[in-house]
Coordinates of C-alpha atoms and ligand atoms in Angstrom, one line a residue:
M286 CA 0.0 0.0 0.0
T287 CA 1.5 3.3 -1.0
Y288 CA 1.7 6.2 1.3
K289 CA -0.8 8.0 -0.8
T290 CA -3.4 5.2 -0.6
K291 CA -2.9 4.9 3.2
F292 CA -3.4 8.6 3.6
T293 CA -6.5 8.5 1.4
R294 CA -7.9 5.7 3.5
L295 CA -7.2 7.5 6.7
L296 CA -8.8 10.6 5.4
A297 CA -11.9 8.7 4.3
L298 CA -12.0 7.1 7.8
C299 CA -11.7 10.5 9.4
M300 CA -14.5 11.9 7.2
L301 CA -16.7 9.0 8.0
A302 CA -16.1 9.4 11.7
G303 CA -16.8 13.1 11.4
L304 CA -20.0 12.4 9.5
F305 CA -21.0 9.9 12.1
L306 CA -20.4 12.4 14.9
T307 CA -22.2 15.2 13.2
Q308 CA -25.2 12.9 12.6
T309 CA -25.2 11.7 16.2
V310 CA -25.4 15.3 17.4
A311 CA -27.9 16.3 14.7
A312 CA -30.1 13.4 15.4
Q313 CA -30.6 14.6 18.9
A314 CA -32.4 17.8 17.9
P315 CA -35.6 17.6 15.8
A316 CA -35.8 19.0 12.3
T317 CA -36.6 22.7 12.3
H318 CA -38.7 22.9 9.1
D319 CA -42.0 21.3 8.3
E320 CA -42.1 20.8 4.5
E321 CA -45.9 20.8 4.6
I322 CA -46.0 24.2 6.3
Q323 CA -43.7 25.5 3.6
K324 CA -46.0 24.1 1.0
M325 CA -49.0 25.8 2.6
V326 CA -47.1 29.1 2.7
G327 CA -46.5 28.6 -1.0
E328 CA -50.3 28.2 -1.7
V329 CA -51.2 31.6 -0.3
S330 CA -52.1 33.7 -3.3
A331 CA -51.9 37.4 -3.8
E332 CA -54.6 37.1 -6.6
N333 CA -57.0 35.3 -4.2
L334 CA -56.4 38.0 -1.6
R335 CA -57.1 40.7 -4.2
A336 CA -60.4 39.0 -5.2
L337 CA -61.5 38.6 -1.6
V338 CA -60.8 42.3 -0.8
E339 CA -62.6 43.4 -4.0
K340 CA -65.6 41.4 -3.2
M341 CA -65.8 42.9 0.3
V342 CA -65.5 46.4 -1.2
S343 CA -68.4 45.6 -3.5
F344 CA -70.8 45.7 -0.6
E345 CA -70.3 49.5 -0.6
T346 CA -70.4 49.7 3.2
R347 CA -70.0 47.1 5.9
H348 CA -70.8 49.6 8.6
S349 CA -72.1 47.7 11.7
L350 CA -75.3 49.7 11.6
S351 CA -75.9 49.3 7.9
T352 CA -78.6 47.3 6.2
T353 CA -79.0 43.6 6.9
T354 CA -81.9 43.0 4.5
S355 CA -80.2 43.7 1.2
K356 CA -78.6 40.9 -0.7
K357 CA -76.1 43.2 -2.3
V358 CA -75.0 46.0 0.0
G359 CA -74.4 46.4 3.7
I360 CA -73.0 44.3 6.6
G361 CA -75.7 41.6 6.3
A362 CA -74.9 40.7 2.8
A363 CA -71.1 40.8 3.6
R364 CA -71.6 38.4 6.5
E365 CA -73.6 36.0 4.4
W366 CA -70.9 36.0 1.7
V367 CA -68.1 35.3 4.2
K368 CA -70.2 32.4 5.7
A369 CA -70.8 31.0 2.2
E370 CA -67.1 31.2 1.3
F371 CA -66.1 29.5 4.6
E372 CA -68.6 26.7 3.7
K373 CA -66.9 26.3 0.3
Y374 CA -63.5 25.8 2.0
A375 CA -65.0 23.5 4.6
K376 CA -65.9 21.0 1.8
A377 CA -62.2 20.0 1.7
S378 CA -62.1 19.3 5.4
N379 CA -64.0 16.0 5.5
G380 CA -66.6 17.4 7.9
R381 CA -63.9 18.7 10.3
M382 CA -64.5 22.4 9.5
T383 CA -67.8 23.9 10.7
V384 CA -69.2 27.3 10.0
D385 CA -71.3 29.5 12.4
M386 CA -72.9 32.9 12.4
D387 CA -72.4 33.8 16.1
R388 CA -75.1 36.4 16.8
Y389 CA -75.3 38.8 19.7
T390 CA -77.3 41.9 20.7
V391 CA -75.4 45.1 21.4
K392 CA -77.4 47.4 23.6
A393 CA -77.7 51.1 22.9
D394 CA -74.8 52.9 24.7
G395 CA -75.6 56.6 23.9
R396 CA -72.2 56.8 22.1
R397 CA -71.6 54.7 19.0
I398 CA -74.7 52.5 19.3
P399 CA -77.9 54.7 19.0
Q400 CA -80.3 51.7 19.5
D401 CA -80.1 48.0 20.3
V402 CA -78.7 46.2 17.3
E403 CA -78.0 42.6 16.4
M404 CA -74.5 41.9 15.2
A405 CA -72.7 38.6 14.2
N406 CA -69.2 37.2 14.0
V407 CA -68.6 34.7 11.2
V408 CA -66.7 31.8 12.6
A409 CA -65.1 28.8 10.8
T410 CA -63.8 26.1 13.2
L411 CA -61.3 23.4 12.1
K412 CA -61.6 20.8 14.8
G413 CA -58.3 19.4 16.1
S414 CA -57.3 16.0 14.9
D415 CA -56.1 14.8 18.4
P416 CA -58.9 14.4 20.9
S417 CA -56.4 14.6 23.8
D418 CA -55.3 18.1 22.5
D419 CA -57.7 20.8 23.8
R420 CA -55.8 23.9 22.6
V421 CA -57.5 26.5 20.5
I422 CA -55.8 29.1 18.3
I423 CA -57.7 32.1 16.8
V424 CA -56.9 34.2 13.8
A425 CA -59.1 37.2 13.2
G426 CA -59.9 40.4 11.4
H427 CA -62.9 42.7 11.4
L428 CA -65.5 42.8 8.7
D429 CA -67.1 46.1 9.5
S430 CA -65.9 49.3 8.0
R431 CA -66.5 53.1 8.4
A432 CA -66.5 56.4 6.7
T433 CA -65.2 59.7 8.1
D434 CA -68.2 59.9 10.6
V435 CA -68.2 56.7 12.6
M436 CA -72.0 57.0 12.9
D437 CA -72.5 57.2 9.1
A438 CA -74.0 53.9 8.1
K439 CA -75.0 55.0 4.6
S440 CA -72.0 56.5 2.8
K441 CA -69.6 54.4 0.9
A442 CA -67.1 52.8 3.3
P443 CA -65.0 50.4 1.1
G444 CA -62.7 49.5 4.0
A445 CA -60.3 47.7 1.6
N446 CA -57.4 47.9 4.0
D447 CA -59.4 48.5 7.3
D448 CA -60.1 45.8 7.5
A449 CA -61.0 43.7 4.4
S450 CA -57.2 43.0 4.4
G451 CA -57.4 41.3 7.8
V452 CA -60.5 39.3 6.9
A453 CA -58.9 38.3 3.6
I454 CA -55.9 36.9 5.6
V455 CA -58.4 34.9 7.8
M456 CA -60.3 33.6 4.7
E457 CA -57.2 32.7 2.7
M458 CA -55.8 30.8 5.7
A459 CA -59.1 28.9 6.1
R460 CA -58.9 27.9 2.5
V461 CA -55.4 26.7 2.6
M462 CA -55.6 25.0 6.0
A463 CA -59.0 23.3 5.7
S464 CA -57.7 20.1 4.1
R465 CA -54.8 19.7 6.5
Q466 CA -54.6 18.1 9.9
F467 CA -53.7 20.0 13.1
P468 CA -53.9 18.4 16.6
A469 CA -55.1 21.8 18.0
T470 CA -58.4 23.4 17.0
L471 CA -58.0 26.4 14.7
V472 CA -60.6 29.1 14.7
F473 CA -61.0 31.6 11.8
V474 CA -63.1 34.7 12.7
A475 CA -64.5 37.8 11.0
F476 CA -65.6 40.1 13.8
Q477 CA -68.3 42.8 13.6
G478 CA -68.6 45.9 15.6
E479 CA -64.8 46.8 15.9
E480 CA -65.3 50.4 14.7
Q481 CA -68.3 50.9 17.1
G482 CA -66.3 49.7 20.1
L483 CA -64.8 46.2 19.8
Y484 CA -68.2 44.5 20.3
G485 CA -67.6 41.3 18.3
S486 CA -64.2 40.5 19.9
R487 CA -65.5 41.3 23.4
H488 CA -68.5 39.0 22.8
M489 CA -66.1 36.2 21.7
A490 CA -63.5 36.8 24.5
E491 CA -66.3 36.6 27.1
R492 CA -67.7 33.5 25.5
V493 CA -64.3 31.8 25.5
K494 CA -63.8 32.6 29.1
K495 CA -67.3 31.5 30.1
E496 CA -67.0 28.2 28.2
G497 CA -63.4 27.6 29.5
W498 CA -61.6 27.1 26.2
N499 CA -57.9 26.4 26.4
L500 CA -57.2 29.4 24.1
V501 CA -53.4 29.6 23.7
A502 CA -53.1 32.4 21.1
V503 CA -55.0 35.1 19.2
L504 CA -53.6 36.6 16.0
N505 CA -55.5 39.7 15.2
N506 CA -54.9 41.3 11.8
D507 CA -56.1 44.9 11.3
I508 CA -54.8 47.2 8.5
V509 CA -52.2 44.8 7.0
G510 CA -52.3 45.4 3.2
N511 CA -50.7 48.8 2.4
S512 CA -47.0 49.4 2.0
Y513 CA -46.9 53.0 1.0
S514 CA -46.9 56.2 3.1
A515 CA -47.3 59.1 0.8
E516 CA -46.9 61.5 3.8
M517 CA -43.5 60.1 4.5
G518 CA -42.5 59.1 1.0
I519 CA -41.8 55.6 2.3
H520 CA -42.4 52.5 0.3
D521 CA -41.6 49.3 2.2
N522 CA -43.2 45.9 1.9
T523 CA -40.5 44.0 3.7
R524 CA -41.5 44.9 7.3
V525 CA -44.6 44.4 9.3
R526 CA -45.4 45.3 13.0
V527 CA -46.7 42.9 15.6
F528 CA -47.9 44.7 18.8
S529 CA -48.1 42.9 22.1
E530 CA -48.8 43.9 25.7
A531 CA -45.7 43.4 27.9
T532 CA -47.4 41.8 30.9
P533 CA -50.9 40.3 31.3
S534 CA -53.7 42.9 31.7
N535 CA -55.2 40.7 34.4
E536 CA -52.0 39.9 36.4
T537 CA -52.5 39.6 40.1
E538 CA -50.6 41.7 42.7
E539 CA -48.6 38.6 43.6
Q540 CA -47.6 38.0 40.0
A541 CA -46.7 41.7 39.6
R542 CA -44.4 41.5 42.6
L543 CA -42.6 38.5 41.2
R544 CA -42.3 40.2 37.8
R545 CA -40.7 43.3 39.4
T546 CA -38.3 41.1 41.3
L547 CA -37.3 39.0 38.3
G548 CA -37.3 41.9 35.8
S549 CA -39.6 39.9 33.5
E550 CA -41.7 42.8 32.4
N551 CA -40.8 42.0 28.8
D552 CA -41.9 38.4 29.0
G553 CA -45.7 38.3 29.3
P554 CA -47.4 35.5 27.3
S555 CA -48.5 38.0 24.6
R556 CA -44.9 39.3 24.2
N557 CA -43.7 35.8 23.8
L558 CA -46.4 35.0 21.3
A559 CA -45.1 38.0 19.3
R560 CA -41.6 36.6 19.5
Y561 CA -42.8 33.2 18.4
M562 CA -44.6 34.9 15.4
K563 CA -41.3 36.7 14.5
I564 CA -39.2 33.6 14.7
T565 CA -41.6 31.3 12.9
G566 CA -42.8 33.8 10.3
E567 CA -39.3 34.8 9.3
A568 CA -38.2 31.1 9.1
Y569 CA -41.0 30.3 6.6
V570 CA -41.5 33.5 4.7
D571 CA -39.0 35.3 2.5
Q572 CA -38.5 39.1 2.4
I573 CA -40.4 39.9 5.5
E574 CA -39.2 41.2 8.8
V575 CA -41.6 41.1 11.8
V576 CA -40.9 44.2 13.9
L577 CA -41.9 43.8 17.5
G578 CA -43.9 46.7 18.8
Y579 CA -43.4 46.8 22.6
R580 CA -46.8 48.2 23.4
P581 CA -50.3 46.7 23.3
D582 CA -51.2 48.5 20.1
R583 CA -50.4 51.8 18.3
F584 CA -50.1 54.9 20.5
L585 CA -53.3 55.2 22.6
R586 CA -55.1 52.8 20.3
G587 CA -56.7 49.3 20.7
G588 CA -58.1 46.5 18.6
D589 CA -59.9 43.2 18.6
H590 CA -57.0 41.5 20.5
T591 CA -57.6 43.9 23.4
P592 CA -60.7 42.2 24.9
F593 CA -58.7 38.9 24.8
N594 CA -55.8 40.5 26.7
Q595 CA -58.3 41.8 29.2
Q596 CA -59.5 38.2 29.8
G597 CA -55.9 37.1 30.3
Y598 CA -55.2 35.5 27.0
A599 CA -52.1 35.8 24.8
A600 CA -53.2 38.0 21.9
V601 CA -51.3 40.2 19.5
R602 CA -52.0 42.6 16.7
M603 CA -50.4 42.7 13.2
S604 CA -50.5 46.0 11.4
E605 CA -48.6 47.3 8.4
M606 CA -45.4 49.3 9.0
N607 CA -46.5 52.6 7.5
E608 CA -50.2 53.5 7.7
D609 CA -51.6 55.9 5.2
F610 CA -54.2 58.1 6.9
D611 CA -55.6 59.5 3.7
H612 CA -57.0 56.1 3.0
Q613 CA -58.3 55.1 6.4
H614 CA -61.5 56.2 8.1
Q615 CA -62.1 58.7 5.2
D616 CA -65.1 59.4 3.0
V617 CA -64.4 58.5 -0.6
R618 CA -63.9 61.8 -2.3
K619 CA -61.5 64.0 -4.4
E620 CA -60.1 67.1 -2.9
N621 CA -57.8 69.4 -4.9
G622 CA -57.2 66.5 -7.3
K623 CA -56.3 64.1 -4.5
Q624 CA -58.1 60.9 -3.9
Y625 CA -59.2 60.0 -0.4
G626 CA -60.9 56.8 0.9
D627 CA -59.9 53.2 1.8
L628 CA -59.8 51.9 -1.8
T629 CA -58.3 48.7 -3.2
E630 CA -56.1 50.7 -5.6
F631 CA -53.9 51.8 -2.6
M632 CA -53.2 48.3 -1.5
D633 CA -50.2 46.0 -2.1
F634 CA -51.3 42.4 -2.5
E635 CA -47.8 41.0 -2.6
Y636 CA -47.3 42.5 0.9
L637 CA -50.6 41.1 2.0
R638 CA -49.6 37.7 0.8
K639 CA -46.4 37.8 2.9
N640 CA -48.4 38.9 6.0
T641 CA -50.9 36.1 5.4
A642 CA -48.0 33.7 5.2
V643 CA -46.5 34.9 8.5
N644 CA -49.9 34.3 10.2
L645 CA -50.2 30.9 8.5
A646 CA -46.8 29.7 9.5
T647 CA -47.3 30.8 13.1
M648 CA -50.7 29.1 13.4
A649 CA -49.6 25.9 11.6
N650 CA -46.4 25.5 13.7
L651 CA -48.2 26.1 17.0
G652 CA -51.2 24.1 15.9
R653 CA -49.0 21.0 15.3
A654 CA -46.9 21.5 18.4
P655 CA -47.2 19.6 21.7
H656 CA -48.8 21.3 24.6
A657 CA -46.4 23.6 26.6
P658 CA -44.4 22.0 29.4
E659 CA -45.8 22.4 32.9
K660 CA -44.4 23.4 36.3
V661 CA -41.4 25.1 34.7
G662 CA -39.0 26.2 37.5
V663 CA -35.5 27.4 38.1
L664 CA -33.8 26.0 41.2
T665 CA -32.6 28.6 43.7
A666 CA -31.4 26.6 46.7
N667 CA -27.7 27.2 46.0
L668 CA -25.8 30.2 44.8
T669 CA -24.2 29.0 41.6
N670 CA -23.1 30.4 38.3
K671 CA -25.0 27.6 36.5
T672 CA -28.7 27.4 35.9
D673 CA -30.8 24.4 37.0
L674 CA -34.2 24.2 35.3
T675 CA -36.9 21.6 35.8
W676 CA -40.3 21.0 34.4
T677 CA -42.9 18.3 33.8
A678 CA -44.1 16.9 30.5
P679 CA -47.5 18.3 29.3
S680 CA -50.4 16.4 30.8
K681 CA -52.4 16.7 27.5
G682 CA -51.8 16.3 23.8
K683 CA -49.1 14.3 22.1
K684 CA -45.9 13.4 23.9
P685 CA -43.0 15.8 23.0
A686 CA -39.9 14.5 21.4
G687 CA -38.0 16.8 23.7
Y688 CA -37.7 20.4 24.9
Y689 CA -35.9 23.5 23.8
I690 CA -34.4 25.7 26.4
L691 CA -34.4 29.3 25.0
M692 CA -31.9 31.8 26.3
R693 CA -31.2 35.4 25.7
E694 CA -29.3 38.3 27.3
T695 CA -31.5 40.4 29.5
S696 CA -31.4 43.3 27.0
S697 CA -32.0 41.2 23.8
Q698 CA -35.3 41.5 22.1
T699 CA -35.6 37.9 21.1
W700 CA -34.1 34.5 22.0
D701 CA -30.5 34.2 20.8
K702 CA -29.5 30.7 21.8
K703 CA -31.3 27.4 22.3
F704 CA -30.5 24.0 23.6
F705 CA -32.3 20.7 23.0
V706 CA -32.8 18.1 25.7
K707 CA -34.9 15.0 26.0
D708 CA -35.0 15.0 29.8
T709 CA -37.3 17.2 31.9
K710 CA -34.4 18.9 33.6
V711 CA -31.2 20.5 32.6
T712 CA -28.2 22.3 34.1
L713 CA -26.8 24.9 31.8
P714 CA -23.3 26.5 32.2
Y715 CA -24.8 30.0 32.0
S716 CA -25.9 32.1 34.9
K717 CA -29.5 33.0 35.6
D718 CA -28.1 36.3 36.8
N719 CA -27.2 37.2 33.3
Y720 CA -29.8 35.6 31.0
F721 CA -33.5 35.0 30.7
F722 CA -34.6 31.4 30.1
A723 CA -37.8 29.7 28.9
V724 CA -38.7 26.2 28.0
Q725 CA -40.8 25.0 25.1
A726 CA -41.9 21.5 24.1
A727 CA -41.0 20.2 20.6
D728 CA -42.1 17.2 18.5
E729 CA -39.8 15.3 16.1
L730 CA -40.5 17.8 13.2
G731 CA -39.6 20.8 15.4
H732 CA -43.1 22.2 15.9
T733 CA -42.7 24.1 19.2
S734 CA -45.1 25.1 21.9
L735 CA -45.1 28.6 23.2
P736 CA -42.3 29.2 25.6
V737 CA -42.9 29.0 29.4
L738 CA -40.8 31.2 31.7
P739 CA -39.5 29.4 34.8
V740 CA -40.6 30.5 38.3
P741 CA -38.2 30.3 41.2
V742 CA -38.3 27.0 43.0
R743 CA -36.5 26.4 46.3
Q744 CA -35.4 22.8 46.7
Ligands
ZN828 ZN1 -59.6 48.4 11.8

């Protein structure tokens, strides 16, 4: 055997050993990409979204106090059309998707409701495929629209962007996801009454609370389809905002005390849902950056996620990066040659496609994940520069393949390191004094639960 052959053999052996080692390490952690989610993302169509928005605009007004008797104009006709579309999509679900018109009466309030009125949310529910999984995830937008005067139920109020864009996201997701399996139950909602005072979402949040749903996430989409601010001269369809409250609206005094002690004011469930949306959305969708808004909504504003926050649920709001106020809450008119009004022509459907895909990837990844780990704690008995974390496997849903420990510096906006373990405890060579930690459950395809922050445990 020549020296050269020997060397080649040795080299091949080393490479083989290297390959083996890499594979052993890699085999430990699950895959991070689900090909089927990527496929679903690819099925979201800008042309479908345009057709959906154009149809909603064709009802002339979808004001919550507009007619419910016409077949062609007003909120009544618009609701019936959304319901009929959902029923079309449901055909692909083998009976797993059901469609409801959830009606409720809103009492006269002397402000934006002059007399008692019946409203309705249109709801499509894709039942979870795993009976042991009781999680529910909601994606929503609001069907109602408005003109300049919020009480004007007659004038044209096309509401292409506010918020036919959000409802189009909900409908396109229902279409793409209806034929697929998710262990968790997915709920697609078009709310009514947002502009008059968040009536539809409040009705649903109260119902969810009363009926004791295990609601793990609400993705609210409102004003998500315009990428151009004429006022600022900014054209940007590569960034979108996701707003989240920092800490739960309904936190107790005891929880608030612990939060102040730990400095976890940036880690409420809604904030961590927003991070999840950023990480998952950016992993599956190209040319989009999710910008985390560290406040519950835009300055002094609120939306359909707010009533869910108030009931203690993780709920976030997606909105475009640069709003155009000439085409929002404005009568359709021309002034000095300038067009006002929320019209389809001012929308960017490629942008809306990407924003739909971010929602879809988030809902699909979470919907296929195991339940979150329970009793997540950080041991505090000894002073040490290491961090000991413990938790228990989720008591419901499928068995996780393992767990990711997420870690970030206290000043980082999102998780910058993660570790995979199969056990329900870990000791990390990083100090809890210098980092935030959270634990999420993962299956073999890398679908991950929402992260759970550890609470101090003395042992
Ligand atoms: Zn809106």
